[in-house]
């Protein structure tokens, strides 16, 4: 018997779980509703499964869309009929933990939360963290070069990965699972795959550096009159605590008010007033005098106007929820546009003010919700109003990105390019860099079967 899908009629039985349209219909597609549009997905569990599937795809020139936790925010996992989705979340074994060296070897489908659960009893942590931790996979984090709130002290995935195992577009395996920091063996090919968003190969395994986990944590939420004041407070904390300053996050007023109200915390944090709100986590015991002293100095200097110090785990979680529940903005204002930019810290205050004015020149009714990772200048904007504004995406993007490259910032900080920022990549990337990117894609994936139509703008 033949099915109505020619891909299914040809496909051999790889001995792995296969999901068809009817199975996929009942599943959460993740961030993008068209993630399952291909209508067929395979769930490999081993390296051998992946090589068999990819070899067949190479023979038949079947396009592959690799998916991890489908939490990516740039549209990199969207699929279409005629493509084959490969779900990596079933390949999820922690292969080895070397607690003395602080190194872990994992399958690509291990989630960040699963990794944390495995290493935290040993006093270790992945050294990278963000709100999608329960679903995002290490393979997806490698493929998007994920960042998060600890990047200002631990780096992004490019700095966390020591080695990689990748199935290449012809089914061959690049096994470069180094467990050491120093390995100068010619071109660092693993870096080519980090941030490549599934367009060059399928990451099946990774070696990651670990950090010592933090035992005591103080969390403070402070209101400041402007981003420049928040930055002064950040610099003061950094000078005082160095690596013990664990997180430094910022929210502008509209964002803070909308999420805290939606969470029902209006009463708890309502007395805080300011243009910006700053969350700092510090590795210090509850009664640490140094921490309170710095808080007093900052209040006296006028850097912060008021503050809440979390007294227990629950209060700490409440403060973090206000920052992390960004989807509450989308619930309140559906149909908005998302942006993910980074700005040199010295330019941050002026850039946000000027870019907000430029966005308002597109439409004065637009609401500009801004928050992000203050420590590294990475800001997330949601721009929305009472009615959907997707049709204004291009105008808003131009307003937001104006002047960004001149000050050394980036229009794509940590979420990647996917399908959402291809036009911007074509517009803002250095032409020589862009043509090198096309050359790399053609060399590694000459048949264009790995996540075709993603990242690179059409030539
Ligand atoms: C609430 C929330 C908060 C977030 N916060 C942050 C943040 O602070 N910092 C940050 O950087 N990101 C953040 N993200 C974005 C997202 O979580 C990251 O991009 C994450 O790294 C994606 O992992 P994933 O497994 O879900 O990948 P997916 O979404 O499944 O895939 C993302 C891309 O990687 C490719 N890919 C996936 N797995 C593989 C593989 N094994 N081999 C090759 N290619 C693969 C896909 O084809 C796609 O192009 C957030 C997302 C959400 C929903």
Coordinates of C-alpha atoms and ligand atoms in Angstrom, one line a residue:
X1 CA 0.0 0.0 0.0
X2 CA 1.3 3.5 -0.8
X3 CA 0.7 6.6 1.2
X4 CA -0.1 10.0 -0.3
X5 CA 3.3 11.3 0.7
X6 CA 6.1 10.3 -1.8
X7 CA 8.7 10.7 0.9
X8 CA 7.1 8.1 3.0
X9 CA 6.7 5.7 0.1
X10 CA 10.4 5.7 -0.6
X11 CA 11.7 5.8 3.0
X12 CA 13.2 2.6 4.4
X13 CA 12.5 1.5 8.0
X14 CA 15.4 2.9 10.0
X15 CA 14.2 1.1 13.2
X16 CA 13.6 4.3 14.9
X17 CA 10.3 5.9 16.1
X18 CA 8.5 7.5 13.2
X19 CA 5.9 10.3 13.7
X20 CA 3.4 11.0 11.0
X21 CA 1.1 14.0 10.5
X22 CA -1.6 12.4 12.8
X23 CA 1.0 11.9 15.6
X24 CA 2.4 15.3 15.1
X25 CA -1.0 17.0 15.2
X26 CA -1.4 16.1 18.8
X27 CA 2.0 17.4 19.8
X28 CA 3.1 20.9 20.9
X29 CA 5.0 22.2 17.8
X30 CA 7.0 24.6 20.0
X31 CA 7.6 28.3 19.2
X32 CA 6.8 28.1 15.5
X33 CA 3.5 26.6 14.4
X34 CA 5.0 25.4 11.1
X35 CA 7.7 23.3 12.9
X36 CA 5.7 20.1 12.0
X37 CA 4.5 21.2 8.5
X38 CA 6.8 18.5 7.0
X39 CA 4.3 15.9 8.3
X40 CA 6.9 13.3 9.0
X41 CA 9.6 13.1 11.7
X42 CA 12.1 10.5 12.8
X43 CA 13.4 10.1 16.4
X44 CA 17.0 8.6 16.3
X45 CA 18.5 7.3 19.6
X46 CA 22.0 6.5 18.5
X47 CA 24.8 7.9 16.3
X48 CA 24.3 4.9 14.0
X49 CA 20.6 5.8 13.6
X50 CA 21.5 9.4 12.6
X51 CA 24.2 8.3 10.1
X52 CA 21.8 5.8 8.5
X53 CA 19.1 8.4 8.1
X54 CA 21.4 11.1 6.8
X55 CA 23.1 8.8 4.3
X56 CA 19.7 7.9 2.9
X57 CA 18.8 11.6 2.7
X58 CA 22.0 12.3 0.9
X59 CA 21.3 9.5 -1.7
X60 CA 17.8 10.7 -2.2
X61 CA 18.5 14.4 -1.8
X62 CA 15.9 14.6 0.9
X63 CA 16.0 17.9 2.8
X64 CA 16.5 17.6 6.6
X65 CA 15.3 19.9 9.4
X66 CA 16.9 19.0 12.7
X67 CA 15.0 19.8 15.8
X68 CA 16.0 19.8 19.5
X69 CA 13.6 21.3 22.0
X70 CA 12.0 23.6 19.4
X71 CA 12.6 26.6 21.7
X72 CA 14.6 28.5 19.1
X73 CA 13.3 32.0 18.6
X74 CA 14.5 32.7 15.0
X75 CA 12.4 30.2 13.0
X76 CA 15.3 27.8 12.4
X77 CA 13.1 24.7 13.0
X78 CA 10.3 25.4 10.6
X79 CA 9.6 22.7 8.1
X80 CA 7.7 22.1 4.9
X81 CA 6.2 19.2 3.0
X82 CA 8.9 17.1 1.3
X83 CA 11.3 17.7 4.1
X84 CA 12.2 15.2 6.9
X85 CA 12.3 16.4 10.5
X86 CA 14.9 14.7 12.6
X87 CA 14.1 15.0 16.3
X88 CA 17.2 14.8 18.4
X89 CA 15.5 14.8 21.9
X90 CA 15.4 11.0 22.0
X91 CA 19.2 10.8 21.8
X92 CA 19.7 12.0 25.4
X93 CA 22.3 10.0 27.3
X94 CA 24.9 11.7 29.5
X95 CA 28.0 9.8 28.2
X96 CA 30.6 10.8 30.8
X97 CA 31.2 13.2 33.6
X98 CA 34.8 14.0 34.7
X99 CA 34.1 15.9 37.9
X100 CA 37.7 16.5 38.7
X101 CA 38.5 18.2 35.4
X102 CA 35.0 19.7 35.2
X103 CA 34.1 18.3 31.8
X104 CA 31.0 16.4 30.6
X105 CA 30.3 14.5 27.4
X106 CA 26.7 14.4 26.3
X107 CA 24.4 13.3 23.5
X108 CA 22.9 16.2 21.7
X109 CA 19.4 15.6 22.9
X110 CA 20.2 16.1 26.6
X111 CA 18.3 19.1 27.9
X112 CA 20.0 21.9 29.8
X113 CA 17.9 21.0 32.9
X114 CA 18.8 17.3 32.6
X115 CA 22.5 18.3 32.4
X116 CA 22.2 20.5 35.5
X117 CA 20.4 17.7 37.4
X118 CA 23.2 15.3 36.6
X119 CA 26.1 17.6 37.5
X120 CA 24.8 19.7 40.4
X121 CA 25.1 16.9 43.0
X122 CA 28.9 17.0 42.1
X123 CA 29.0 20.7 42.9
X124 CA 29.1 21.6 39.2
X125 CA 27.0 23.6 36.7
X126 CA 26.9 24.0 32.9
X127 CA 27.8 27.7 33.4
X128 CA 25.1 28.8 31.0
X129 CA 21.4 29.2 31.8
X130 CA 18.2 30.7 30.5
X131 CA 14.4 30.3 30.8
X132 CA 14.0 27.5 28.2
X133 CA 16.2 25.3 30.3
X134 CA 13.6 22.5 30.7
X135 CA 13.2 21.9 26.9
X136 CA 16.2 23.3 25.0
X137 CA 18.8 20.6 24.1
X138 CA 22.6 20.9 24.1
X139 CA 22.5 20.2 20.3
X140 CA 20.2 23.1 19.8
X141 CA 22.2 25.3 22.1
X142 CA 25.4 24.5 20.1
X143 CA 23.6 25.0 16.8
X144 CA 22.3 28.5 17.9
X145 CA 25.4 29.4 19.9
X146 CA 23.2 30.1 22.8
X147 CA 24.1 32.8 25.3
X148 CA 21.9 33.6 28.3
X149 CA 22.4 35.5 31.5
X150 CA 25.8 34.1 32.5
X151 CA 27.5 34.9 29.3
X152 CA 29.2 38.1 30.7
X153 CA 31.3 35.8 33.0
X154 CA 31.3 32.4 31.4
X155 CA 31.0 33.2 27.7
X156 CA 28.4 31.8 25.1
X157 CA 28.4 28.2 23.8
X158 CA 31.4 29.0 21.6
X159 CA 33.4 29.3 24.8
X160 CA 31.7 26.3 26.6
X161 CA 32.2 23.7 23.9
X162 CA 35.5 21.7 24.0
X163 CA 34.6 19.1 21.4
X164 CA 31.9 18.1 19.0
X165 CA 30.6 15.0 17.2
X166 CA 28.7 15.9 14.0
X167 CA 27.0 13.9 11.3
X168 CA 27.9 15.6 8.0
X169 CA 25.6 16.0 5.0
X170 CA 26.9 12.9 3.3
X171 CA 26.5 10.7 6.5
X172 CA 30.1 10.8 7.5
X173 CA 30.9 11.5 11.1
X174 CA 33.3 14.3 12.3
X175 CA 34.3 13.0 15.7
X176 CA 36.3 15.6 17.5
X177 CA 35.3 15.0 21.1
X178 CA 38.3 16.7 22.8
X179 CA 38.1 17.1 26.5
X180 CA 40.9 19.7 26.8
X181 CA 41.1 23.4 26.6
X182 CA 44.2 23.5 24.4
X183 CA 44.0 21.7 21.1
X184 CA 45.6 23.6 18.2
X185 CA 45.2 21.1 15.4
X186 CA 44.7 23.3 12.4
X187 CA 41.4 25.0 11.6
X188 CA 39.0 24.7 14.5
X189 CA 36.2 23.0 12.6
X190 CA 33.9 22.6 15.5
X191 CA 33.4 26.4 15.6
X192 CA 32.0 26.2 12.1
X193 CA 29.1 24.1 13.4
X194 CA 28.5 26.2 16.5
X195 CA 25.9 28.7 15.5
X196 CA 25.3 27.1 12.1
X197 CA 21.6 26.4 13.0
X198 CA 21.5 22.9 11.5
X199 CA 22.6 24.1 8.0
X200 CA 25.9 22.3 7.9
X201 CA 25.4 19.1 9.8
X202 CA 23.7 17.4 12.8
X203 CA 25.4 17.7 16.1
X204 CA 25.1 14.3 17.9
X205 CA 27.4 14.8 20.8
X206 CA 29.3 17.5 22.6
X207 CA 32.0 17.9 25.3
X208 CA 31.3 20.9 27.5
X209 CA 33.3 22.7 30.2
X210 CA 31.6 22.9 33.6
X211 CA 31.9 25.5 36.3
X212 CA 31.8 25.2 40.1
X213 CA 28.2 25.6 41.2
X214 CA 27.1 28.3 43.5
X215 CA 25.9 27.4 47.0
X216 CA 24.7 30.8 48.4
X217 CA 22.9 33.3 46.3
X218 CA 21.6 36.7 47.2
X219 CA 19.1 38.2 44.8
X220 CA 18.3 41.9 44.6
X221 CA 15.8 43.8 42.5
X222 CA 16.6 47.5 42.3
X223 CA 14.8 50.4 40.6
X224 CA 17.0 53.0 38.8
X225 CA 16.2 56.3 37.2
X226 CA 17.8 55.3 33.8
X227 CA 19.9 52.7 32.2
X228 CA 23.1 54.7 32.8
X229 CA 22.4 54.5 36.6
X230 CA 21.8 50.7 36.3
X231 CA 25.1 50.5 34.5
X232 CA 26.9 52.4 37.3
X233 CA 25.4 50.0 39.9
X234 CA 26.5 47.1 37.7
X235 CA 30.1 48.4 37.5
X236 CA 30.1 49.0 41.3
X237 CA 28.9 45.4 42.0
X238 CA 31.4 44.0 39.5
X239 CA 34.3 45.9 41.1
X240 CA 33.2 44.7 44.5
X241 CA 32.4 41.1 43.8
X242 CA 34.2 40.2 40.6
X243 CA 33.2 36.7 39.5
X244 CA 30.8 36.5 42.5
X245 CA 28.5 38.8 40.6
X246 CA 26.5 36.0 39.0
X247 CA 23.7 37.7 37.0
X248 CA 23.0 41.3 35.9
X249 CA 19.7 41.6 34.1
X250 CA 17.7 44.7 33.2
X251 CA 14.1 45.5 32.4
X252 CA 12.6 48.8 31.2
X253 CA 9.5 50.2 32.9
X254 CA 6.8 49.0 30.5
X255 CA 8.2 45.4 30.5
X256 CA 8.5 45.3 34.3
X257 CA 5.1 46.6 34.9
X258 CA 3.3 44.4 32.4
X259 CA 4.9 41.1 33.5
X260 CA 4.8 41.9 37.2
X261 CA 1.1 42.9 37.0
X262 CA 0.3 39.8 34.9
X263 CA 2.0 37.6 37.5
X264 CA 0.0 39.2 40.3
X265 CA 3.1 40.7 41.9
X266 CA 2.0 44.4 41.4
X267 CA 1.5 44.7 45.1
X268 CA 4.8 43.2 46.0
X269 CA 6.9 45.3 43.7
X270 CA 4.5 48.3 43.2
X271 CA 6.6 50.6 45.5
X272 CA 9.6 50.4 43.1
X273 CA 9.6 53.3 40.7
X274 CA 12.0 54.1 38.0
X275 CA 12.7 53.9 34.3
X276 CA 14.7 50.7 34.6
X277 CA 14.8 47.7 36.9
X278 CA 17.9 45.8 37.7
X279 CA 18.2 42.2 39.0
X280 CA 21.5 41.1 40.4
X281 CA 22.4 37.7 41.8
X282 CA 25.5 37.6 44.1
X283 CA 27.3 34.7 45.5
X284 CA 27.2 35.7 49.1
X285 CA 25.4 34.5 52.3
X286 CA 22.2 36.2 53.4
X287 CA 23.8 38.3 56.1
X288 CA 26.8 39.3 54.1
X289 CA 27.8 42.8 55.2
X290 CA 29.7 43.6 52.1
X291 CA 26.6 43.1 50.0
X292 CA 24.5 45.4 52.2
X293 CA 27.3 47.9 52.3
X294 CA 27.4 48.2 48.5
X295 CA 23.6 48.5 48.4
X296 CA 23.8 51.4 50.8
X297 CA 26.6 53.1 48.8
X298 CA 24.5 52.8 45.6
X299 CA 21.4 54.2 47.3
X300 CA 23.5 57.1 48.6
X301 CA 25.1 57.8 45.2
X302 CA 21.6 57.9 43.7
X303 CA 22.4 55.0 41.3
X304 CA 19.4 53.1 42.7
X305 CA 16.3 54.6 44.1
X306 CA 14.9 51.6 45.9
X307 CA 15.5 47.8 46.2
X308 CA 14.0 44.5 47.3
X309 CA 16.3 41.8 48.6
X310 CA 14.9 38.3 48.3
X311 CA 14.6 36.8 51.8
X312 CA 14.1 33.2 50.6
X313 CA 14.0 31.0 47.6
X314 CA 10.4 31.8 46.8
X315 CA 11.0 35.6 46.7
X316 CA 14.1 35.0 44.6
X317 CA 11.9 33.0 42.1
X318 CA 9.3 35.7 42.1
X319 CA 11.9 38.3 41.1
X320 CA 13.2 36.1 38.4
X321 CA 9.7 35.2 37.0
X322 CA 9.1 38.9 36.3
X323 CA 12.2 38.9 34.1
X324 CA 11.8 35.4 32.5
X325 CA 8.1 35.3 31.7
X326 CA 8.5 37.4 28.6
X327 CA 5.7 35.6 26.8
X328 CA 3.3 37.4 29.1
X329 CA 4.0 40.4 26.9
X330 CA 2.9 38.4 23.8
X331 CA -0.2 37.3 25.7
X332 CA -1.1 40.9 26.5
X333 CA -0.2 42.2 23.1
X334 CA -0.5 39.4 20.5
X335 CA 1.1 39.9 17.1
X336 CA 4.1 41.9 18.1
X337 CA 7.6 41.9 16.7
X338 CA 10.7 40.5 18.5
X339 CA 14.2 41.7 18.3
X340 CA 17.4 40.5 19.9
X341 CA 20.3 43.0 19.6
X342 CA 23.5 43.7 21.4
X343 CA 25.0 47.1 22.2
X344 CA 28.3 48.1 23.7
X345 CA 27.6 49.0 27.3
X346 CA 28.8 52.6 27.0
X347 CA 26.2 53.2 24.3
X348 CA 23.3 51.4 25.9
X349 CA 21.3 54.2 27.6
X350 CA 21.5 56.5 24.5
X351 CA 20.8 53.7 22.1
X352 CA 17.6 52.6 23.8
X353 CA 16.3 56.2 24.1
X354 CA 17.1 57.0 20.4
X355 CA 15.9 53.7 19.0
X356 CA 12.6 54.0 20.9
X357 CA 12.1 57.5 19.4
X358 CA 12.8 56.0 15.9
X359 CA 10.3 53.2 16.5
X360 CA 7.7 55.8 17.5
X361 CA 8.3 57.6 14.2
X362 CA 7.1 54.4 12.5
X363 CA 3.9 54.5 14.6
X364 CA 3.5 56.6 17.7
X365 CA 1.2 54.1 19.3
X366 CA 3.8 51.3 19.3
X367 CA 4.7 50.0 22.7
X368 CA 8.4 49.2 23.2
X369 CA 9.1 46.5 25.8
X370 CA 12.7 46.1 26.5
X371 CA 14.7 43.7 28.8
X372 CA 17.9 41.8 28.6
X373 CA 21.2 40.7 29.8
X374 CA 22.8 43.9 31.1
X375 CA 26.1 42.3 31.8
X376 CA 26.9 41.8 28.1
X377 CA 24.6 44.5 26.5
X378 CA 22.2 42.0 24.9
X379 CA 18.7 43.5 24.8
X380 CA 15.4 41.8 23.8
X381 CA 12.7 44.1 22.4
X382 CA 9.1 43.2 21.9
X383 CA 7.4 45.9 19.9
X384 CA 3.6 45.7 19.8
X385 CA 0.3 47.6 20.2
X386 CA -3.4 46.8 20.8
X387 CA -3.6 45.3 17.3
X388 CA -1.1 43.0 15.6
X389 CA 1.9 44.8 14.0
X390 CA 3.7 42.0 12.1
X391 CA 3.1 43.9 8.9
X392 CA 5.4 46.7 10.3
X393 CA 8.3 44.3 10.9
X394 CA 10.6 45.7 8.2
X395 CA 10.0 49.3 9.1
X396 CA 10.5 48.7 12.8
X397 CA 13.6 46.6 12.1
X398 CA 15.1 49.5 10.1
X399 CA 14.2 52.0 12.9
X400 CA 15.8 49.7 15.5
X401 CA 18.9 48.7 13.7
X402 CA 19.9 52.2 12.5
X403 CA 23.3 53.1 13.8
X404 CA 23.8 49.7 15.5
X405 CA 26.7 48.6 13.3
X406 CA 28.4 52.0 13.5
X407 CA 28.7 51.6 17.3
X408 CA 29.9 48.0 17.0
X409 CA 26.6 46.4 18.0
X410 CA 24.9 43.4 16.5
X411 CA 21.3 43.0 15.1
X412 CA 21.4 39.3 16.0
X413 CA 22.8 38.7 19.5
X414 CA 22.0 35.2 20.7
X415 CA 18.9 33.7 19.0
X416 CA 20.4 33.3 15.6
X417 CA 19.2 34.1 12.1
X418 CA 16.9 31.2 11.2
X419 CA 14.2 32.5 8.8
X420 CA 13.5 35.7 10.7
X421 CA 16.7 37.6 10.1
X422 CA 17.8 36.5 6.7
X423 CA 16.9 39.8 5.1
X424 CA 18.8 41.7 7.8
X425 CA 21.8 39.4 7.4
X426 CA 21.8 40.2 3.6
X427 CA 21.5 43.9 4.4
X428 CA 24.0 44.3 7.3
X429 CA 26.6 41.6 7.0
X430 CA 29.9 42.5 5.5
X431 CA 29.8 41.4 1.8
X432 CA 33.1 39.5 1.9
X433 CA 31.9 37.7 5.1
X434 CA 28.6 36.8 3.5
X435 CA 30.3 35.4 0.4
X436 CA 32.6 33.3 2.6
X437 CA 29.5 32.0 4.4
X438 CA 28.0 30.9 1.1
X439 CA 31.3 29.3 0.1
X440 CA 31.4 27.3 3.4
X441 CA 27.8 26.1 2.9
X442 CA 28.6 25.0 -0.7
X443 CA 31.7 23.2 0.5
X444 CA 30.2 21.3 3.4
X445 CA 26.7 20.8 2.1
X446 CA 26.9 20.9 -1.7
X447 CA 23.5 19.3 -2.2
X448 CA 21.9 21.8 0.2
X449 CA 20.0 19.2 2.2
X450 CA 20.8 20.5 5.7
X451 CA 18.1 22.9 6.8
X452 CA 17.8 24.5 3.3
X453 CA 16.4 28.0 3.1
X454 CA 17.6 28.9 6.6
X455 CA 20.3 31.4 7.7
X456 CA 21.8 32.4 4.4
X457 CA 19.9 35.0 2.4
X458 CA 19.1 34.0 -1.2
X459 CA 22.0 35.0 -3.6
Ligands
LIG1 C1 11.5 31.3 27.2 C2 12.8 31.3 26.3 C3 13.9 31.9 26.8 C4 15.1 31.9 26.0 N1 16.2 32.5 26.4 C5 17.3 32.5 25.7 C6 18.5 33.1 26.2 O1 18.5 33.7 27.2 N2 19.6 32.9 25.4 C7 19.6 32.2 24.3 O2 20.7 32.1 23.6 N3 18.5 31.7 23.8 C8 17.4 31.8 24.5 N4 16.2 31.2 24.0 C9 16.2 30.6 22.7 C10 16.4 29.0 22.7 O3 16.1 28.4 23.8 C11 17.8 28.7 22.3 O4 18.1 29.1 21.0 C12 18.2 27.2 22.4 O5 19.6 27.1 22.2 C13 17.5 26.3 21.3 O6 17.7 25.0 21.7 P1 16.6 23.9 21.1 O7 17.1 22.5 21.5 O8 15.2 24.2 21.5 O9 16.8 24.1 19.6 P2 15.7 24.1 18.5 O10 14.8 25.3 18.7 O11 15.1 22.8 18.3 O12 16.6 24.4 17.2 C14 17.2 25.7 17.0 C15 18.1 25.6 15.8 O13 19.2 24.7 16.0 C16 19.1 23.6 15.0 N5 19.4 22.4 15.8 C17 18.7 21.9 16.9 N6 19.3 20.8 17.3 C18 20.4 20.5 16.5 C19 21.4 19.5 16.4 N7 21.4 18.5 17.2 N8 22.3 19.6 15.4 C20 22.2 20.6 14.5 N9 21.3 21.6 14.5 C21 20.4 21.5 15.5 C22 17.7 23.7 14.4 O14 17.7 23.2 13.1 C23 17.4 25.2 14.5 O15 18.0 25.8 13.4 C24 15.0 31.2 24.7 C25 13.9 30.6 24.3 C26 12.7 30.6 25.1 C27 11.5 29.9 24.6

